[in-house]
PDB file of C-alpha atoms in Angstrom:
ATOM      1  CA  UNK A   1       9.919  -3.242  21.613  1.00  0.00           C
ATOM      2  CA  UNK A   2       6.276  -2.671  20.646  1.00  0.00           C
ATOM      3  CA  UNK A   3       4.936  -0.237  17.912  1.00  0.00           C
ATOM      4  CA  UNK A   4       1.656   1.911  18.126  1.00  0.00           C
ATOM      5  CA  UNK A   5       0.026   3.004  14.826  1.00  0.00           C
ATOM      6  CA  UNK A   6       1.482   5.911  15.011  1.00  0.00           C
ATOM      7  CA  UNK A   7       4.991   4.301  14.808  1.00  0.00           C
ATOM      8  CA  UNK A   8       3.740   2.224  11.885  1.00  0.00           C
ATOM      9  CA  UNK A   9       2.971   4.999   9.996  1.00  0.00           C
ATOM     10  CA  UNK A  10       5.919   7.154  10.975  1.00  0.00           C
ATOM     11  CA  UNK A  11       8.381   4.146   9.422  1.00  0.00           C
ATOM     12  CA  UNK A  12       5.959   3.873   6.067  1.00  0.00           C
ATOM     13  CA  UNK A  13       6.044   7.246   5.488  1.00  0.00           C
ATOM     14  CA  UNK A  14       9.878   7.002   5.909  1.00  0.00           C
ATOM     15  CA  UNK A  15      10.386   4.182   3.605  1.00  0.00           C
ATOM     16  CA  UNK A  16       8.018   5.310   1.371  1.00  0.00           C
ATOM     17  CA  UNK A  17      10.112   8.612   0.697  1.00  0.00           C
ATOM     18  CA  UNK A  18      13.451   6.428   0.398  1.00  0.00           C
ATOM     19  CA  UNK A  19      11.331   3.793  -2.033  1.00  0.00           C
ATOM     20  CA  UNK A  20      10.201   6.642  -4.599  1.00  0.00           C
ATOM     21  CA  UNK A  21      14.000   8.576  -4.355  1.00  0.00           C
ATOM     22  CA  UNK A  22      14.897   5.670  -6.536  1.00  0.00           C
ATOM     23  CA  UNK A  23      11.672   5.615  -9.011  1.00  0.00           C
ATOM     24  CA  UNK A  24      12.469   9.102  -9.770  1.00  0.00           C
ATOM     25  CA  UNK A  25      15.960   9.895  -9.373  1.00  0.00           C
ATOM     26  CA  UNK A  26      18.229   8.248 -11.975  1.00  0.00           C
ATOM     27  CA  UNK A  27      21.512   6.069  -9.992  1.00  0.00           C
ATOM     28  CA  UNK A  28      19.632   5.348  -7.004  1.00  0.00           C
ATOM     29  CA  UNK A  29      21.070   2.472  -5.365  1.00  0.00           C
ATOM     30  CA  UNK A  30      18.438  -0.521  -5.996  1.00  0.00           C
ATOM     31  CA  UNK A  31      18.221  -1.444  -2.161  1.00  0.00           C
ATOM     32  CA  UNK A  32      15.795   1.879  -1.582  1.00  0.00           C
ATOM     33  CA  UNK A  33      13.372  -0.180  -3.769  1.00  0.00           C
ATOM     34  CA  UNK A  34      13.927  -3.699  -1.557  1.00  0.00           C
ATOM     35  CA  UNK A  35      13.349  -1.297   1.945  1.00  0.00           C
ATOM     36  CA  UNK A  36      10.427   0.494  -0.030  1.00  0.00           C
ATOM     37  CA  UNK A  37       8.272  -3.374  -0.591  1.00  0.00           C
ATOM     38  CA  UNK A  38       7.080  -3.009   3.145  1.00  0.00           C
ATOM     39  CA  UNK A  39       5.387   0.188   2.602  1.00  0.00           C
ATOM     40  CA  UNK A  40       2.144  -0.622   0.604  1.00  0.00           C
ATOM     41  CA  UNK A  41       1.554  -3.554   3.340  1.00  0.00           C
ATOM     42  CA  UNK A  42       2.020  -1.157   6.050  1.00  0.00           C
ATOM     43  CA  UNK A  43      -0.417   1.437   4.941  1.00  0.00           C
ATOM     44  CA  UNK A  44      -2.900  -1.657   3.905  1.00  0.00           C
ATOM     45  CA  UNK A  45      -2.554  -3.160   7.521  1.00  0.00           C
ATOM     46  CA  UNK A  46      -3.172   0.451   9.325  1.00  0.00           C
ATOM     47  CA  UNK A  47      -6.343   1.405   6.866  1.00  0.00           C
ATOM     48  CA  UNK A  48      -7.782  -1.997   8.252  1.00  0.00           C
ATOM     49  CA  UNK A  49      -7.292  -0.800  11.815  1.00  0.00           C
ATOM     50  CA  UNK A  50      -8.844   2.507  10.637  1.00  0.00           C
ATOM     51  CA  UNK A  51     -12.003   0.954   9.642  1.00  0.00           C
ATOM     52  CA  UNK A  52     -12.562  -0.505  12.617  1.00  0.00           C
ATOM     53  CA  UNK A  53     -11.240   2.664  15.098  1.00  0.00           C
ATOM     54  CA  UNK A  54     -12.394   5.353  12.886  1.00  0.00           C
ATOM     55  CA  UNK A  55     -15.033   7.567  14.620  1.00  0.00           C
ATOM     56  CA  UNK A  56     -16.777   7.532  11.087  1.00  0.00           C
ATOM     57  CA  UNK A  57     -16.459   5.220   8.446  1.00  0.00           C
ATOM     58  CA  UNK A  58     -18.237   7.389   5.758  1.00  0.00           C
ATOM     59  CA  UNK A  59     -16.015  10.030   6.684  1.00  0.00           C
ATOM     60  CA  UNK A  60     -12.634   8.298   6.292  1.00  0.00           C
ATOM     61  CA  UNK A  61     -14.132   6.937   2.609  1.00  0.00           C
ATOM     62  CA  UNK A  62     -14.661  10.466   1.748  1.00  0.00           C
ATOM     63  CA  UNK A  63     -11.319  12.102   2.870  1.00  0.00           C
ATOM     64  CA  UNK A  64      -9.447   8.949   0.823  1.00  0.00           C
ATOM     65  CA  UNK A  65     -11.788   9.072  -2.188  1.00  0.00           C
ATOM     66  CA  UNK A  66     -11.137  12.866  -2.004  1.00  0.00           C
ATOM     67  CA  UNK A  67      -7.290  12.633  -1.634  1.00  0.00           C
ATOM     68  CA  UNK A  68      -7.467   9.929  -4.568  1.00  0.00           C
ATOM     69  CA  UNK A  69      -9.160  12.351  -7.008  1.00  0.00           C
ATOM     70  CA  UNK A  70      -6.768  15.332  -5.797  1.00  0.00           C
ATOM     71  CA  UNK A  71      -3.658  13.211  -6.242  1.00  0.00           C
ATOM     72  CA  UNK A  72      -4.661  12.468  -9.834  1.00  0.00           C
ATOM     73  CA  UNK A  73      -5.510  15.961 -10.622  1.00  0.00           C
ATOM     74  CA  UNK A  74      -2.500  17.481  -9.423  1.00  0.00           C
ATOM     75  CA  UNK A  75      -0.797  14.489 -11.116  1.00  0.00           C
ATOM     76  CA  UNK A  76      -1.883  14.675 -14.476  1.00  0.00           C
ATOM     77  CA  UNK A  77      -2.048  19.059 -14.246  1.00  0.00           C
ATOM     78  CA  UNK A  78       1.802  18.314 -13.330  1.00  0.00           C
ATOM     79  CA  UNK A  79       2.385  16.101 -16.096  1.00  0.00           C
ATOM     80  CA  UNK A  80       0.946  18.204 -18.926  1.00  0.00           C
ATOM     81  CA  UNK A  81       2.589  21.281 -17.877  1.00  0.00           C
ATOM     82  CA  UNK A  82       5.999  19.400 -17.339  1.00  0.00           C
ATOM     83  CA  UNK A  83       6.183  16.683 -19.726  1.00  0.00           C
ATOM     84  CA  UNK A  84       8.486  13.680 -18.335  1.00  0.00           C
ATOM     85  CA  UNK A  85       7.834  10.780 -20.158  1.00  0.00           C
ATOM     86  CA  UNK A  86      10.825   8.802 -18.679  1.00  0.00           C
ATOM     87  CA  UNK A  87       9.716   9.070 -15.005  1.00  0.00           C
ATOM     88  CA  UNK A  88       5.937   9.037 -15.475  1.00  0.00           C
ATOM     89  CA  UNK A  89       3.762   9.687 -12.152  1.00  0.00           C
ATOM     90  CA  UNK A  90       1.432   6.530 -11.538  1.00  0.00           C
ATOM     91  CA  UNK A  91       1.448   6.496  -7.992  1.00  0.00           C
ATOM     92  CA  UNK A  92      -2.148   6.944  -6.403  1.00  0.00           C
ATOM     93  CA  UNK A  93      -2.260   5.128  -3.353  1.00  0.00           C
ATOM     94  CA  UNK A  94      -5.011   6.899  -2.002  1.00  0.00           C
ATOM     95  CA  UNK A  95      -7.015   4.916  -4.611  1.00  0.00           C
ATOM     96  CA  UNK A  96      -6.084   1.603  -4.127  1.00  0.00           C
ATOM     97  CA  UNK A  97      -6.502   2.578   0.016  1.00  0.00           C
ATOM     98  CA  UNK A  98     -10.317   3.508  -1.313  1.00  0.00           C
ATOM     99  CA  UNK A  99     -10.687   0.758  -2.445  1.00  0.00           C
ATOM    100  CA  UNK A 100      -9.551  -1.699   0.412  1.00  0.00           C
ATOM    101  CA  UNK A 101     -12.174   0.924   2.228  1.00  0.00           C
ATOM    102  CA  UNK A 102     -14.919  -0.463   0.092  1.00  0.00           C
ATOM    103  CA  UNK A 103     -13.911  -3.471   0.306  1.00  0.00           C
ATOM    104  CA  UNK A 104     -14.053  -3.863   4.173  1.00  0.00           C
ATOM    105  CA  UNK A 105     -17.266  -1.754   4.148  1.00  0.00           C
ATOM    106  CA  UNK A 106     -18.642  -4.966   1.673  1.00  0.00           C
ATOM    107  CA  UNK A 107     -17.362  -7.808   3.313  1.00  0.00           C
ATOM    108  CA  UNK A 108     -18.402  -6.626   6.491  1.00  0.00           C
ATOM    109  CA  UNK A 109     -22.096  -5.559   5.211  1.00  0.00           C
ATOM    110  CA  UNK A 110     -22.421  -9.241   3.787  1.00  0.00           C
ATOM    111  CA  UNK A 111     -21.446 -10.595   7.055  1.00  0.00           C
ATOM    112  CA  UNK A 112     -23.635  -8.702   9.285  1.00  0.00           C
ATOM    113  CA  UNK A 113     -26.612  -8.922   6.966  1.00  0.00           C
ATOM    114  CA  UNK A 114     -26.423 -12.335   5.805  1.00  0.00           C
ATOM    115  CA  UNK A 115     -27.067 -11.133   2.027  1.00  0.00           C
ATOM    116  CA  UNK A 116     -24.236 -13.210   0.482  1.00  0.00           C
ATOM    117  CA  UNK A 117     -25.532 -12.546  -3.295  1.00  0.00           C
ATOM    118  CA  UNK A 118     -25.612  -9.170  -2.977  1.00  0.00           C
ATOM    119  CA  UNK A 119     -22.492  -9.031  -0.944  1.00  0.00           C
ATOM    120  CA  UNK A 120     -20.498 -10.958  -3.288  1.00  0.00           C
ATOM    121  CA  UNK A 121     -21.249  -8.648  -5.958  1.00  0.00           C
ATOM    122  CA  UNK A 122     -19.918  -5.325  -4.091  1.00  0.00           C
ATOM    123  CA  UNK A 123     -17.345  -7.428  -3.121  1.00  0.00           C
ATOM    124  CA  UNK A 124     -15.931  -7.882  -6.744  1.00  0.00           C
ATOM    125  CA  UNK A 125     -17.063  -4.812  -7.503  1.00  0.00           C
ATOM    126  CA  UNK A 126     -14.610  -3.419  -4.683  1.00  0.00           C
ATOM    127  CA  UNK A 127     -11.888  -5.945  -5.993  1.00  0.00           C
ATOM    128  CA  UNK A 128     -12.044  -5.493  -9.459  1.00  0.00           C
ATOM    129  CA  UNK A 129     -11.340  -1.237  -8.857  1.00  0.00           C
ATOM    130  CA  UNK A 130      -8.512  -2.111  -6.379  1.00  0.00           C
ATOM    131  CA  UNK A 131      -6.875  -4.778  -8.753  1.00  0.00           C
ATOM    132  CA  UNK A 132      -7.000  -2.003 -11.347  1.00  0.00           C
ATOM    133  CA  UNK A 133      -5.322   0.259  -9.104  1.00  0.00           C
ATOM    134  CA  UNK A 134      -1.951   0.426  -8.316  1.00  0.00           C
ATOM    135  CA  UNK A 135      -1.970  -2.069  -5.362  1.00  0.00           C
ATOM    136  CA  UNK A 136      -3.429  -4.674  -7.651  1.00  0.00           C
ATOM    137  CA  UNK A 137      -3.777  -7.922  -6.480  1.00  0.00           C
ATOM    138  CA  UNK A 138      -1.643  -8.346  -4.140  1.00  0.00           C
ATOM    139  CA  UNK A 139      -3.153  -4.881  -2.312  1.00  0.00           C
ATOM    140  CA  UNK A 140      -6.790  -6.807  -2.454  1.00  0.00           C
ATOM    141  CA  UNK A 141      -5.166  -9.884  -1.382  1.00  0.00           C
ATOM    142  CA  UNK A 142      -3.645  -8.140   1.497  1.00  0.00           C
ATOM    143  CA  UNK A 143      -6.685  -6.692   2.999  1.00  0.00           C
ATOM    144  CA  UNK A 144      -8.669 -10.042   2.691  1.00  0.00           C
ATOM    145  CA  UNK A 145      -6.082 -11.706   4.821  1.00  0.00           C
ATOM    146  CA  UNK A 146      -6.031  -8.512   7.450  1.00  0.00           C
ATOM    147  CA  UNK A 147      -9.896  -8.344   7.304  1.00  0.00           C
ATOM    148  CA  UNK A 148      -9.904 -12.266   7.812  1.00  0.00           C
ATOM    149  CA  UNK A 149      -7.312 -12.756  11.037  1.00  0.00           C
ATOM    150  CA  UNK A 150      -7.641  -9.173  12.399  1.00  0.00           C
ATOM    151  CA  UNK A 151      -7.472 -10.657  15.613  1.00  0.00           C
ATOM    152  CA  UNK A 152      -5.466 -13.744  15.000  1.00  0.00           C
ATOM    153  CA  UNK A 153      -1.725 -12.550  14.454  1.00  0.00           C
ATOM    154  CA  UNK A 154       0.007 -15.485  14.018  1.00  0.00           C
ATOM    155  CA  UNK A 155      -3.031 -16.818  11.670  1.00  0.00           C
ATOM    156  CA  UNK A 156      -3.219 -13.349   9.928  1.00  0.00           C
ATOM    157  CA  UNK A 157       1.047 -13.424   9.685  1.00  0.00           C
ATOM    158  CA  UNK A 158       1.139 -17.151   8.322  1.00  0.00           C
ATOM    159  CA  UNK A 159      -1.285 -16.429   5.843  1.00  0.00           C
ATOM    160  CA  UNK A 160       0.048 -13.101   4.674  1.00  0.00           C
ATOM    161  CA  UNK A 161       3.517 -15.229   3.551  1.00  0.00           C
ATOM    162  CA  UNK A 162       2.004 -17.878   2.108  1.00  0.00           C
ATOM    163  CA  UNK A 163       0.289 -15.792  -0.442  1.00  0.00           C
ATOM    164  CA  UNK A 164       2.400 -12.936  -1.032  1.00  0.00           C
ATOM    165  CA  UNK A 165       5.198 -15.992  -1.980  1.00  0.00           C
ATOM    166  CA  UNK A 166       2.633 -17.988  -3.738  1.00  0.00           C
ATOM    167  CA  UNK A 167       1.725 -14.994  -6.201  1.00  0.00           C
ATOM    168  CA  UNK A 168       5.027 -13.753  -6.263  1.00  0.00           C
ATOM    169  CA  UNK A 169       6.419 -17.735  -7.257  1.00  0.00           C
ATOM    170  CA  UNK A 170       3.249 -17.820  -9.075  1.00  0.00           C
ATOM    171  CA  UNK A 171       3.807 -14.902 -11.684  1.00  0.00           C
ATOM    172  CA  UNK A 172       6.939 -15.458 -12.210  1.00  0.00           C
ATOM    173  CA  UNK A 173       6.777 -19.278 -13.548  1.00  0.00           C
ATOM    174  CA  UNK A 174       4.313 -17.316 -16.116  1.00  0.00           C
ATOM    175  CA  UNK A 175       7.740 -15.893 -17.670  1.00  0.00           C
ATOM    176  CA  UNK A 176      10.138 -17.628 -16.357  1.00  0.00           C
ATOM    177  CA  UNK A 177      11.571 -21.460 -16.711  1.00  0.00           C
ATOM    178  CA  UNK A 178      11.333 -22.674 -12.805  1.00  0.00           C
ATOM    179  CA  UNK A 179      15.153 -23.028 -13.075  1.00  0.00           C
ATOM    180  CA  UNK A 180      15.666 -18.933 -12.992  1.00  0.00           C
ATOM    181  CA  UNK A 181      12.637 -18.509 -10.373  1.00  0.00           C
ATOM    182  CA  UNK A 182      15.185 -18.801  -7.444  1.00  0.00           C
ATOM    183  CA  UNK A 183      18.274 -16.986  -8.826  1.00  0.00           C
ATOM    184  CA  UNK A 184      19.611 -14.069  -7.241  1.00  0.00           C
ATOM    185  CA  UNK A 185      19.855 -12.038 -10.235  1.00  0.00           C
ATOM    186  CA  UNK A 186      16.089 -12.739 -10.768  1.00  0.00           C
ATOM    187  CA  UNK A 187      15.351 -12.741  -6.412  1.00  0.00           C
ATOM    188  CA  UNK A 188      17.591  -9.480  -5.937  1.00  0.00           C
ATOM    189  CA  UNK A 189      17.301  -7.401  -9.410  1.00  0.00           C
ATOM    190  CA  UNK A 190      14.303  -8.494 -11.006  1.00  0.00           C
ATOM    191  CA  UNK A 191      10.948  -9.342  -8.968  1.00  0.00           C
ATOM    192  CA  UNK A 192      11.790  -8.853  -5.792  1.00  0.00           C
ATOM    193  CA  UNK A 193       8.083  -7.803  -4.430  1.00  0.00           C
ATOM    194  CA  UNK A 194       8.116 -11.136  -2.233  1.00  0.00           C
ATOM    195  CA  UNK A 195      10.565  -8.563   0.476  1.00  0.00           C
ATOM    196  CA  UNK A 196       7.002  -7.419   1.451  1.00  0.00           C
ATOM    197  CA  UNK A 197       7.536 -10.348   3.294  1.00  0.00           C
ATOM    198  CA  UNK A 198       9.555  -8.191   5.264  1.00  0.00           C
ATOM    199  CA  UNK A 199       6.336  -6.155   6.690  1.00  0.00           C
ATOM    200  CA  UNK A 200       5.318  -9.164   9.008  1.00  0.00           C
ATOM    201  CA  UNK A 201       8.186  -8.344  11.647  1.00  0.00           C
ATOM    202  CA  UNK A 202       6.269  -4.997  12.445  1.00  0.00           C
ATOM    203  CA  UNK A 203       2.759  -6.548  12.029  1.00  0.00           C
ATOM    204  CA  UNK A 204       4.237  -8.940  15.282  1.00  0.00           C
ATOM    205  CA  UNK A 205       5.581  -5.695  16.827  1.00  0.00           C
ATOM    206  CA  UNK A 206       2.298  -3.863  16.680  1.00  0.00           C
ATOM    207  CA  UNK A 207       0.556  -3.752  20.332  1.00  0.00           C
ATOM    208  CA  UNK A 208      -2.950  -2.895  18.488  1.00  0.00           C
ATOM    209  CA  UNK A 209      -2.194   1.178  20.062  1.00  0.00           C
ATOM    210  CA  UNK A 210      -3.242   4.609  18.080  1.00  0.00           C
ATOM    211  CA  UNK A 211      -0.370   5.897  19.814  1.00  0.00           C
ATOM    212  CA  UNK A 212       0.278   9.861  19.143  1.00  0.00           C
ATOM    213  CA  UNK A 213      -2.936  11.892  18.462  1.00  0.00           C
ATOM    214  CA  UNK A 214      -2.196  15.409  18.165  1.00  0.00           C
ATOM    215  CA  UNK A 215      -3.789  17.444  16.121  1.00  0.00           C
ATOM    216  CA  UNK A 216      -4.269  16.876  12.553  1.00  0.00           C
ATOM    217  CA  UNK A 217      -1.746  14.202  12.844  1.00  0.00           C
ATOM    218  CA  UNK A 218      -3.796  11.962  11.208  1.00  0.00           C
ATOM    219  CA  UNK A 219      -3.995  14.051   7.978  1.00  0.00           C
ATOM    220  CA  UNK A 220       0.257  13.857   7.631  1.00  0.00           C
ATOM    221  CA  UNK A 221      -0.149  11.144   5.399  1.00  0.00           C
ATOM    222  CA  UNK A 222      -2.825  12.752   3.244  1.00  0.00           C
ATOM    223  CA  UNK A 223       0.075  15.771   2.717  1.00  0.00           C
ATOM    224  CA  UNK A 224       2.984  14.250   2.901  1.00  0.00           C
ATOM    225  CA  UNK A 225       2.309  11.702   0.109  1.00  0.00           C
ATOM    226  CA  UNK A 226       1.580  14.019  -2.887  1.00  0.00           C
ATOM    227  CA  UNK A 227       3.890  16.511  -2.396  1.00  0.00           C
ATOM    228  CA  UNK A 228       6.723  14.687  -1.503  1.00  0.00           C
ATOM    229  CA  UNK A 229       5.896  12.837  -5.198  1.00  0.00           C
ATOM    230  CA  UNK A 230       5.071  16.116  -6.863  1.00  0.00           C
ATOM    231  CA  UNK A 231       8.543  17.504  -5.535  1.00  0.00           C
ATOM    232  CA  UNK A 232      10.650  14.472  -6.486  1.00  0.00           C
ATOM    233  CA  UNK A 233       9.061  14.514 -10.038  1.00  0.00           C
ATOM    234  CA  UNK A 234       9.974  18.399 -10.103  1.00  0.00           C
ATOM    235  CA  UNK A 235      13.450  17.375  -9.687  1.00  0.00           C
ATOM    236  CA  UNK A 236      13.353  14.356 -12.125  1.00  0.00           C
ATOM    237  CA  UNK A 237      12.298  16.806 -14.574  1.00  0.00           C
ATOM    238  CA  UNK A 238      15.163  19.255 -13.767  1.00  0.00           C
ATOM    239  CA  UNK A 239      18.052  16.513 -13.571  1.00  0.00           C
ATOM    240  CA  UNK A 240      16.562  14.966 -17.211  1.00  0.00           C
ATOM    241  CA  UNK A 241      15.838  18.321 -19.220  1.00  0.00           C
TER     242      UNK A 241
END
């Protein structure tokens, strides 16, 4: 079985929906969240491919920097008119996505140009705004290692383990005696953000395809994600009140 971009984004948009069920519907089953770890790594891998198949790269940095101010808009207007202060919205993805945009577009400039002072300074800049996004680090460290081995897959999948399980084993012996690291209560219920892991099996699926094109299908995402967390917030506020 091989998977076009268009399947990639089909099973993140999926997961995504099942992943935020349980951030904002109380009794949710805490597998949705393990299935829901793949998703940011998805949507990181496939705005990587973007950058580089896009028919316009200022464009695409537009339409995400414009979806990222929308989705915080509509988020906080939704917020102050119904107050839920138990199931706060924070997602923006579209932000930390912007980001990862800027990003590439640095890293790539300071390649090509050979400017590597200048380069390196857009290129924290870039970093800085996507580890104070939602993403954080491990959404900048993700799109380093896809940038990096674009077109090494076994490279780009060895080094996407190594440090997603290196930060992951990394924060937690900041809290946590080594002895608890590896427990299943702390593994399973706890930090379990090293199942994006999980995302490599469809990164060494992926045949490097667009795959379906039709018509404004590339703007589902761009719908899809706010309304589907403006709607389950609606109902968090409903089942709470």
């Amino acid at each position: 079985m091989r998977l076009n971009s268009f399947h990639l984004k089909i099973i993140g948009l999926i997961l995504m929906i099942v992943d935020h069920i349980h951030q904002f519907i109380p009794g949710m089953p805490v597998w949705m969240n393990w299935i829901g770890r793949i998703v940011a790594p998805i949507f990181f891998y496939l705005v990587v491919e973007g950058f580089y198949k896009t028919s316009s790269r200022r464009r695409y940095i537009s339409r995400m920097l414009t979806a990222a101010v929308v989705m915080a808009i509509g988020s906080q207007l939704l917020m102050f008119l119904w107050p839920n202060p138990q199931y706060p919205i924070f997602n923006n993805i579209f932000l930390s996505l912007a980001f990862a945009l800027l990003q590439l577009t640095a890293l790539e400039w300071t390649q090509t140009s050979g400017r590597t002072e200048l380069g390196s300074v857009f290129i924290l800049l870039a970093s800085i705004g996507g580890l104070m996004s939602e993403a954080s680090l491990l959404g900048v460290a993700s799109v380093f290692i896809f940038y990096t081995f674009r077109d090494r897959k076994s490279s780009l999948i060895a080094a996407y383990l190594l440090t997603i399980l290196t930060i992951n084993i990394g924060l937690d012996l900041t809290a946590l005696p080594w002895a608890e690291v590896f427990t299943w209560d702390n593994l399973l219920y706890v930090n379990y953000q090293w199942m994006m892991c999980g995302a490599t099996i469809l990164f060494a699926l992926y045949n490097g395809e667009r795959g379906y094109q039709a018509r404004g299908a590339k703007y589902m995402f761009y719908v899809i994600y706010p309304l589907h967390i403006w709607l389950l917030y609606g109902i968090s506020c409903a089942l709470v009140s």
